[in-house]
Amino acid sequence: MIHILLAEDEIALAKIIKDSLESLPDFKITLASNGEKAFELFRQIKPDILVLDVMMPQLDGFTLTKMIRQMNKHIPILFLTARSSTEDVVDGFKVGGNDYLKKPFDMEELIVRIQALLNRPIDIKLAKQKEEYQIGAYRFRVAHQLLEINGQTESLSYRETEILRMLCEHQNEVLNRRPVLLALWGDDNFFNARSMDVFITKLRKKLSADPNIQIVNIRGIGYKLIC
C-alpha cells in the first residue's frame, strides 16, 4: 500500500484525484487543504510520498517543502501546479522537489510519475468512466460525443463533451468551475471562464428539446445540472 499525502486547496479537484487513485488497490490518500495542515499531517502519518499543490493558503508548496526537507531529505515530493514557467520549475527543484507535473494532466501520468519516484510497479488500470448517461429524455454517448433524442443526434465538441460529462457526474450537485477550467483550459483566468460560459450556453441549446433539463448558474461558484 502506498500512502500519499495530497495537499491541494481546491477541494473539488482534490476529490477527483483522491477518488481516481483510490479506485486502484495500491493507494491510500490523505488530504490536506492547506500547507499548515499538510505539515501537521506529514509529522503524524509518515507518508510514502507527498503530492503538493504549489499555490496554497497559509503555507505554499515551496515553503512547505523547505520545512519538510529540514526533517526528511529523502521522501519523494511531487509538485502539481498550473504555473508553467521555466523559472517556477527550477525553483521547485531548488527547494527540494523531485518532480513537477503541470496542470492539466492525465491521471495515468500522475501514477507513472509516482511509480518512478518510488521505484515501485503499479497497475495503472483506472476504473472506467461511464460510457453513457441518461439526461432527461436525452441519451448522452460520451465516447461518441453524441446526444440522442427521438431518433435525432447532435454532435458535441471535445470540451462540450467533457463539461457535460462532469455535470452528469455531479447531477443535482454544484460543479465547481475551477477544476473544470484547469482540466480543460489549463488556467482559471477571466478569459477562460468566459469561454466556459459560452460552452455552457451551447450545451443549454443542445439540451433544449427537453424543458425539464436545466443547467443553472450558481453565481461565483459554478453550475448545476438539474433534470
PDB file of C-alpha atoms in Angstrom:
ATOM      1  CA  MET A   1       0.000   0.000   0.000  1.00  0.00           C
ATOM      2  CA  ILE A   2       1.320   3.425  -0.997  1.00  0.00           C
ATOM      3  CA  HIS A   3       0.291   6.191   1.396  1.00  0.00           C
ATOM      4  CA  ILE A   4       0.146   9.568  -0.346  1.00  0.00           C
ATOM      5  CA  LEU A   5      -0.238  12.894   1.408  1.00  0.00           C
ATOM      6  CA  LEU A   6      -2.041  15.112  -1.113  1.00  0.00           C
ATOM      7  CA  ALA A   7      -2.100  18.844  -0.352  1.00  0.00           C
ATOM      8  CA  GLU A   8      -4.500  20.684  -2.659  1.00  0.00           C
ATOM      9  CA  ASP A   9      -6.622  23.670  -1.639  1.00  0.00           C
ATOM     10  CA  GLU A  10      -9.163  23.198  -4.444  1.00  0.00           C
ATOM     11  CA  ILE A  11     -11.408  20.653  -2.755  1.00  0.00           C
ATOM     12  CA  ALA A  12     -13.263  19.539  -5.882  1.00  0.00           C
ATOM     13  CA  LEU A  13     -10.005  18.852  -7.737  1.00  0.00           C
ATOM     14  CA  ALA A  14      -8.511  17.085  -4.703  1.00  0.00           C
ATOM     15  CA  LYS A  15     -11.541  14.801  -4.525  1.00  0.00           C
ATOM     16  CA  ILE A  16     -11.227  13.924  -8.212  1.00  0.00           C
ATOM     17  CA  ILE A  17      -7.580  12.946  -7.695  1.00  0.00           C
ATOM     18  CA  LYS A  18      -8.334  11.040  -4.478  1.00  0.00           C
ATOM     19  CA  ASP A  19     -11.251   9.101  -5.952  1.00  0.00           C
ATOM     20  CA  SER A  20      -9.277   8.226  -9.083  1.00  0.00           C
ATOM     21  CA  LEU A  21      -6.220   6.987  -7.201  1.00  0.00           C
ATOM     22  CA  GLU A  22      -8.201   5.095  -4.571  1.00  0.00           C
ATOM     23  CA  SER A  23     -10.023   3.212  -7.335  1.00  0.00           C
ATOM     24  CA  LEU A  24      -6.742   1.268  -7.535  1.00  0.00           C
ATOM     25  CA  PRO A  25      -5.722  -1.246  -4.863  1.00  0.00           C
ATOM     26  CA  ASP A  26      -2.275   0.286  -4.321  1.00  0.00           C
ATOM     27  CA  PHE A  27      -3.180   3.707  -2.936  1.00  0.00           C
ATOM     28  CA  LYS A  28      -4.277   5.282   0.304  1.00  0.00           C
ATOM     29  CA  ILE A  29      -4.743   9.066   0.137  1.00  0.00           C
ATOM     30  CA  THR A  30      -4.744  11.560   2.997  1.00  0.00           C
ATOM     31  CA  LEU A  31      -5.934  15.044   2.027  1.00  0.00           C
ATOM     32  CA  ALA A  32      -4.813  18.426   3.337  1.00  0.00           C
ATOM     33  CA  SER A  33      -6.481  21.630   2.176  1.00  0.00           C
ATOM     34  CA  ASN A  34      -3.613  23.987   3.083  1.00  0.00           C
ATOM     35  CA  GLY A  35       0.111  23.960   3.717  1.00  0.00           C
ATOM     36  CA  GLU A  36      -0.055  24.134   7.515  1.00  0.00           C
ATOM     37  CA  LYS A  37      -2.407  21.156   7.714  1.00  0.00           C
ATOM     38  CA  ALA A  38      -0.167  19.242   5.308  1.00  0.00           C
ATOM     39  CA  PHE A  39       2.864  19.853   7.539  1.00  0.00           C
ATOM     40  CA  GLU A  40       0.922  18.682  10.606  1.00  0.00           C
ATOM     41  CA  LEU A  41      -0.229  15.531   8.809  1.00  0.00           C
ATOM     42  CA  PHE A  42       3.263  14.856   7.463  1.00  0.00           C
ATOM     43  CA  ARG A  43       4.577  14.613  11.016  1.00  0.00           C
ATOM     44  CA  GLN A  44       1.680  12.393  12.092  1.00  0.00           C
ATOM     45  CA  ILE A  45       1.190   9.834   9.349  1.00  0.00           C
ATOM     46  CA  LYS A  46       4.658   9.356   7.823  1.00  0.00           C
ATOM     47  CA  PRO A  47       3.502   9.061   4.175  1.00  0.00           C
ATOM     48  CA  ASP A  48       5.457   7.352   1.407  1.00  0.00           C
ATOM     49  CA  ILE A  49       5.261  10.330  -0.940  1.00  0.00           C
ATOM     50  CA  LEU A  50       3.999  13.909  -0.967  1.00  0.00           C
ATOM     51  CA  VAL A  51       1.952  15.403  -3.809  1.00  0.00           C
ATOM     52  CA  LEU A  52       1.780  19.148  -3.235  1.00  0.00           C
ATOM     53  CA  ASP A  53      -0.008  21.976  -4.963  1.00  0.00           C
ATOM     54  CA  VAL A  54       2.318  24.969  -5.222  1.00  0.00           C
ATOM     55  CA  MET A  55      -0.263  27.728  -4.693  1.00  0.00           C
ATOM     56  CA  MET A  56      -1.828  27.014  -1.285  1.00  0.00           C
ATOM     57  CA  PRO A  57      -3.011  29.238   1.583  1.00  0.00           C
ATOM     58  CA  GLN A  58      -1.079  29.568   4.860  1.00  0.00           C
ATOM     59  CA  LEU A  59       1.991  27.731   3.514  1.00  0.00           C
ATOM     60  CA  ASP A  60       2.692  27.441  -0.216  1.00  0.00           C
ATOM     61  CA  GLY A  61       4.138  24.231  -1.613  1.00  0.00           C
ATOM     62  CA  PHE A  62       7.682  25.555  -1.940  1.00  0.00           C
ATOM     63  CA  THR A  63       7.803  26.858   1.651  1.00  0.00           C
ATOM     64  CA  LEU A  64       6.301  23.610   2.922  1.00  0.00           C
ATOM     65  CA  THR A  65       8.946  21.622   1.052  1.00  0.00           C
ATOM     66  CA  LYS A  66      11.748  23.639   2.638  1.00  0.00           C
ATOM     67  CA  MET A  67      10.349  22.822   6.098  1.00  0.00           C
ATOM     68  CA  ILE A  68       9.942  19.129   5.287  1.00  0.00           C
ATOM     69  CA  ARG A  69      13.457  18.873   3.889  1.00  0.00           C
ATOM     70  CA  GLN A  70      14.811  20.031   7.247  1.00  0.00           C
ATOM     71  CA  MET A  71      13.217  16.925   8.766  1.00  0.00           C
ATOM     72  CA  ASN A  72      13.425  14.407   5.928  1.00  0.00           C
ATOM     73  CA  LYS A  73      15.756  14.742   2.956  1.00  0.00           C
ATOM     74  CA  HIS A  74      14.655  11.558   1.194  1.00  0.00           C
ATOM     75  CA  ILE A  75      10.857  11.396   0.949  1.00  0.00           C
ATOM     76  CA  PRO A  76       9.771  11.960  -2.673  1.00  0.00           C
ATOM     77  CA  ILE A  77       7.943  15.230  -3.338  1.00  0.00           C
ATOM     78  CA  LEU A  78       5.909  15.840  -6.493  1.00  0.00           C
ATOM     79  CA  PHE A  79       4.532  19.313  -7.261  1.00  0.00           C
ATOM     80  CA  LEU A  80       1.183  19.850  -9.013  1.00  0.00           C
ATOM     81  CA  THR A  81       0.680  23.328 -10.382  1.00  0.00           C
ATOM     82  CA  ALA A  82      -0.753  25.448 -13.174  1.00  0.00           C
ATOM     83  CA  ARG A  83       2.387  27.591 -13.056  1.00  0.00           C
ATOM     84  CA  SER A  84       4.415  26.626 -16.090  1.00  0.00           C
ATOM     85  CA  SER A  85       7.366  28.979 -16.489  1.00  0.00           C
ATOM     86  CA  THR A  86      10.881  27.550 -16.533  1.00  0.00           C
ATOM     87  CA  GLU A  87      11.740  29.707 -13.522  1.00  0.00           C
ATOM     88  CA  ASP A  88       8.919  28.147 -11.491  1.00  0.00           C
ATOM     89  CA  VAL A  89      10.060  24.646 -12.400  1.00  0.00           C
ATOM     90  CA  VAL A  90      13.670  25.420 -11.489  1.00  0.00           C
ATOM     91  CA  ASP A  91      12.598  26.960  -8.182  1.00  0.00           C
ATOM     92  CA  GLY A  92      10.641  23.798  -7.384  1.00  0.00           C
ATOM     93  CA  PHE A  93      13.702  21.630  -7.815  1.00  0.00           C
ATOM     94  CA  LYS A  94      15.899  24.063  -5.893  1.00  0.00           C
ATOM     95  CA  VAL A  95      13.756  23.853  -2.762  1.00  0.00           C
ATOM     96  CA  GLY A  96      13.886  20.061  -2.780  1.00  0.00           C
ATOM     97  CA  GLY A  97      11.145  18.819  -5.099  1.00  0.00           C
ATOM     98  CA  ASN A  98      11.752  15.629  -7.067  1.00  0.00           C
ATOM     99  CA  ASP A  99       9.260  16.082  -9.892  1.00  0.00           C
ATOM    100  CA  TYR A 100       6.918  18.698 -11.294  1.00  0.00           C
ATOM    101  CA  LEU A 101       3.629  17.920 -13.053  1.00  0.00           C
ATOM    102  CA  LYS A 102       1.840  20.767 -14.811  1.00  0.00           C
ATOM    103  CA  LYS A 103      -1.941  21.072 -14.790  1.00  0.00           C
ATOM    104  CA  PRO A 104      -3.930  19.874 -16.609  1.00  0.00           C
ATOM    105  CA  PHE A 105      -2.569  16.318 -16.506  1.00  0.00           C
ATOM    106  CA  ASP A 106      -3.739  12.753 -17.149  1.00  0.00           C
ATOM    107  CA  MET A 107      -4.229  10.603 -14.067  1.00  0.00           C
ATOM    108  CA  GLU A 108      -2.190   7.829 -15.686  1.00  0.00           C
ATOM    109  CA  GLU A 109       0.750  10.220 -15.980  1.00  0.00           C
ATOM    110  CA  LEU A 110       0.486  11.102 -12.291  1.00  0.00           C
ATOM    111  CA  ILE A 111       0.547   7.396 -11.408  1.00  0.00           C
ATOM    112  CA  VAL A 112       3.554   6.709 -13.619  1.00  0.00           C
ATOM    113  CA  ARG A 113       5.466   9.592 -12.042  1.00  0.00           C
ATOM    114  CA  ILE A 114       4.635   8.337  -8.548  1.00  0.00           C
ATOM    115  CA  GLN A 115       5.820   4.901  -9.636  1.00  0.00           C
ATOM    116  CA  ALA A 116       9.094   6.355 -10.921  1.00  0.00           C
ATOM    117  CA  LEU A 117       9.734   8.301  -7.703  1.00  0.00           C
ATOM    118  CA  LEU A 118       9.042   5.275  -5.505  1.00  0.00           C
ATOM    119  CA  ASN A 119      10.586   2.768  -7.925  1.00  0.00           C
ATOM    120  CA  ARG A 120       7.551   0.506  -7.450  1.00  0.00           C
ATOM    121  CA  PRO A 121       5.417  -1.225 -10.114  1.00  0.00           C
ATOM    122  CA  ILE A 122       1.805  -0.021 -10.081  1.00  0.00           C
ATOM    123  CA  ASP A 123      -1.189  -1.296 -12.021  1.00  0.00           C
ATOM    124  CA  ILE A 124      -2.402   1.856 -13.780  1.00  0.00           C
ATOM    125  CA  LYS A 125      -5.743   0.499 -14.996  1.00  0.00           C
ATOM    126  CA  LEU A 126      -8.112   3.116 -13.630  1.00  0.00           C
ATOM    127  CA  ALA A 127     -11.764   2.476 -13.011  1.00  0.00           C
ATOM    128  CA  LYS A 128     -13.583   3.082 -16.271  1.00  0.00           C
ATOM    129  CA  GLN A 129     -15.711   6.157 -16.585  1.00  0.00           C
ATOM    130  CA  LYS A 130     -19.338   5.656 -17.568  1.00  0.00           C
ATOM    131  CA  GLU A 131     -19.816   5.487 -21.318  1.00  0.00           C
ATOM    132  CA  GLU A 132     -23.453   6.628 -21.332  1.00  0.00           C
ATOM    133  CA  TYR A 133     -25.725   8.879 -19.286  1.00  0.00           C
ATOM    134  CA  GLN A 134     -29.460   9.424 -19.408  1.00  0.00           C
ATOM    135  CA  ILE A 135     -30.163  13.160 -19.171  1.00  0.00           C
ATOM    136  CA  GLY A 136     -33.909  13.600 -19.073  1.00  0.00           C
ATOM    137  CA  ALA A 137     -35.120  12.442 -22.483  1.00  0.00           C
ATOM    138  CA  TYR A 138     -31.574  12.520 -23.895  1.00  0.00           C
ATOM    139  CA  ARG A 139     -29.096   9.686 -24.235  1.00  0.00           C
ATOM    140  CA  PHE A 140     -25.554  11.042 -23.843  1.00  0.00           C
ATOM    141  CA  ARG A 141     -22.982   8.774 -25.503  1.00  0.00           C
ATOM    142  CA  VAL A 142     -19.675  10.001 -24.085  1.00  0.00           C
ATOM    143  CA  ALA A 143     -17.179   8.089 -26.221  1.00  0.00           C
ATOM    144  CA  HIS A 144     -19.009   9.073 -29.421  1.00  0.00           C
ATOM    145  CA  GLN A 145     -19.525  12.685 -28.292  1.00  0.00           C
ATOM    146  CA  LEU A 146     -23.223  12.469 -29.171  1.00  0.00           C
ATOM    147  CA  LEU A 147     -26.574  13.480 -27.731  1.00  0.00           C
ATOM    148  CA  GLU A 148     -29.566  11.450 -28.932  1.00  0.00           C
ATOM    149  CA  ILE A 149     -33.277  12.222 -28.565  1.00  0.00           C
ATOM    150  CA  ASN A 150     -36.279  10.866 -30.509  1.00  0.00           C
ATOM    151  CA  GLY A 151     -34.025   9.344 -33.145  1.00  0.00           C
ATOM    152  CA  GLN A 152     -32.141  12.607 -33.695  1.00  0.00           C
ATOM    153  CA  THR A 153     -28.433  13.030 -32.936  1.00  0.00           C
ATOM    154  CA  GLU A 154     -26.410  16.099 -32.024  1.00  0.00           C
ATOM    155  CA  SER A 155     -22.609  16.104 -32.202  1.00  0.00           C
ATOM    156  CA  LEU A 156     -20.600  17.614 -29.363  1.00  0.00           C
ATOM    157  CA  SER A 157     -17.103  19.071 -29.354  1.00  0.00           C
ATOM    158  CA  TYR A 158     -14.475  17.638 -27.011  1.00  0.00           C
ATOM    159  CA  ARG A 159     -14.917  20.432 -24.467  1.00  0.00           C
ATOM    160  CA  GLU A 160     -18.711  20.245 -24.663  1.00  0.00           C
ATOM    161  CA  THR A 161     -18.467  16.501 -24.050  1.00  0.00           C
ATOM    162  CA  GLU A 162     -16.130  16.830 -21.073  1.00  0.00           C
ATOM    163  CA  ILE A 163     -18.113  19.640 -19.450  1.00  0.00           C
ATOM    164  CA  LEU A 164     -21.358  17.708 -19.845  1.00  0.00           C
ATOM    165  CA  ARG A 165     -19.732  14.538 -18.518  1.00  0.00           C
ATOM    166  CA  MET A 166     -18.568  16.381 -15.385  1.00  0.00           C
ATOM    167  CA  LEU A 167     -22.031  17.895 -14.951  1.00  0.00           C
ATOM    168  CA  CYS A 168     -23.548  14.409 -15.203  1.00  0.00           C
ATOM    169  CA  GLU A 169     -21.124  13.072 -12.623  1.00  0.00           C
ATOM    170  CA  HIS A 170     -22.349  15.821 -10.269  1.00  0.00           C
ATOM    171  CA  GLN A 171     -26.008  15.770 -11.335  1.00  0.00           C
ATOM    172  CA  ASN A 172     -28.175  17.872  -8.978  1.00  0.00           C
ATOM    173  CA  GLU A 173     -24.981  18.999  -7.231  1.00  0.00           C
ATOM    174  CA  VAL A 174     -22.871  22.094  -7.785  1.00  0.00           C
ATOM    175  CA  LEU A 175     -19.936  21.563 -10.139  1.00  0.00           C
ATOM    176  CA  ASN A 176     -17.182  23.982  -9.186  1.00  0.00           C
ATOM    177  CA  ARG A 177     -15.909  25.755 -12.285  1.00  0.00           C
ATOM    178  CA  ARG A 178     -12.224  25.930 -11.253  1.00  0.00           C
ATOM    179  CA  PRO A 179     -11.293  22.233 -11.639  1.00  0.00           C
ATOM    180  CA  VAL A 180     -13.123  22.202 -14.990  1.00  0.00           C
ATOM    181  CA  LEU A 181     -11.143  25.206 -16.193  1.00  0.00           C
ATOM    182  CA  LEU A 182      -7.852  23.710 -15.000  1.00  0.00           C
ATOM    183  CA  ALA A 183      -8.609  20.356 -16.619  1.00  0.00           C
ATOM    184  CA  LEU A 184      -9.837  21.684 -19.984  1.00  0.00           C
ATOM    185  CA  TRP A 185      -8.185  25.105 -20.379  1.00  0.00           C
ATOM    186  CA  GLY A 186      -5.145  24.780 -18.110  1.00  0.00           C
ATOM    187  CA  ASP A 187      -5.883  28.078 -16.316  1.00  0.00           C
ATOM    188  CA  ASP A 188      -8.864  29.538 -14.459  1.00  0.00           C
ATOM    189  CA  ASN A 189      -8.321  33.128 -15.596  1.00  0.00           C
ATOM    190  CA  PHE A 190     -11.154  35.517 -16.510  1.00  0.00           C
ATOM    191  CA  PHE A 191     -10.994  34.919 -20.259  1.00  0.00           C
ATOM    192  CA  ASN A 192     -11.118  31.137 -19.929  1.00  0.00           C
ATOM    193  CA  ALA A 193     -14.031  31.460 -17.509  1.00  0.00           C
ATOM    194  CA  ARG A 194     -15.939  33.493 -20.100  1.00  0.00           C
ATOM    195  CA  SER A 195     -15.102  30.849 -22.707  1.00  0.00           C
ATOM    196  CA  MET A 196     -16.554  28.191 -20.421  1.00  0.00           C
ATOM    197  CA  ASP A 197     -19.751  30.270 -20.117  1.00  0.00           C
ATOM    198  CA  VAL A 198     -20.049  30.164 -23.919  1.00  0.00           C
ATOM    199  CA  PHE A 199     -19.799  26.370 -23.881  1.00  0.00           C
ATOM    200  CA  ILE A 200     -22.463  26.176 -21.171  1.00  0.00           C
ATOM    201  CA  THR A 201     -24.755  28.297 -23.367  1.00  0.00           C
ATOM    202  CA  LYS A 202     -24.154  25.916 -26.292  1.00  0.00           C
ATOM    203  CA  LEU A 203     -24.992  22.916 -24.106  1.00  0.00           C
ATOM    204  CA  ARG A 204     -28.228  24.539 -22.934  1.00  0.00           C
ATOM    205  CA  LYS A 205     -29.286  24.983 -26.563  1.00  0.00           C
ATOM    206  CA  LYS A 206     -28.401  21.401 -27.436  1.00  0.00           C
ATOM    207  CA  LEU A 207     -30.454  20.124 -24.482  1.00  0.00           C
ATOM    208  CA  SER A 208     -33.387  22.473 -25.083  1.00  0.00           C
ATOM    209  CA  ALA A 209     -35.706  19.825 -26.581  1.00  0.00           C
ATOM    210  CA  ASP A 210     -36.397  18.607 -23.017  1.00  0.00           C
ATOM    211  CA  PRO A 211     -37.731  21.569 -20.971  1.00  0.00           C
ATOM    212  CA  ASN A 212     -37.172  19.658 -17.717  1.00  0.00           C
ATOM    213  CA  ILE A 213     -33.393  19.932 -18.132  1.00  0.00           C
ATOM    214  CA  GLN A 214     -31.659  22.959 -16.666  1.00  0.00           C
ATOM    215  CA  ILE A 215     -28.020  23.974 -16.312  1.00  0.00           C
ATOM    216  CA  VAL A 216     -28.201  26.520 -13.523  1.00  0.00           C
ATOM    217  CA  ASN A 217     -25.529  29.148 -12.931  1.00  0.00           C
ATOM    218  CA  ILE A 218     -24.521  29.183  -9.249  1.00  0.00           C
ATOM    219  CA  ARG A 219     -23.061  32.664  -9.112  1.00  0.00           C
ATOM    220  CA  GLY A 220     -19.386  32.809  -8.185  1.00  0.00           C
ATOM    221  CA  ILE A 221     -19.107  29.023  -7.789  1.00  0.00           C
ATOM    222  CA  GLY A 222     -20.087  27.008 -10.841  1.00  0.00           C
ATOM    223  CA  TYR A 223     -23.015  25.182 -12.410  1.00  0.00           C
ATOM    224  CA  LYS A 224     -25.661  22.603 -11.516  1.00  0.00           C
ATOM    225  CA  LEU A 225     -27.297  20.141 -13.916  1.00  0.00           C
ATOM    226  CA  ILE A 226     -30.918  19.590 -12.910  1.00  0.00           C
ATOM    227  CA  CYS A 227     -33.107  17.004 -14.637  1.00  0.00           C
TER     228      CYS A 227
END
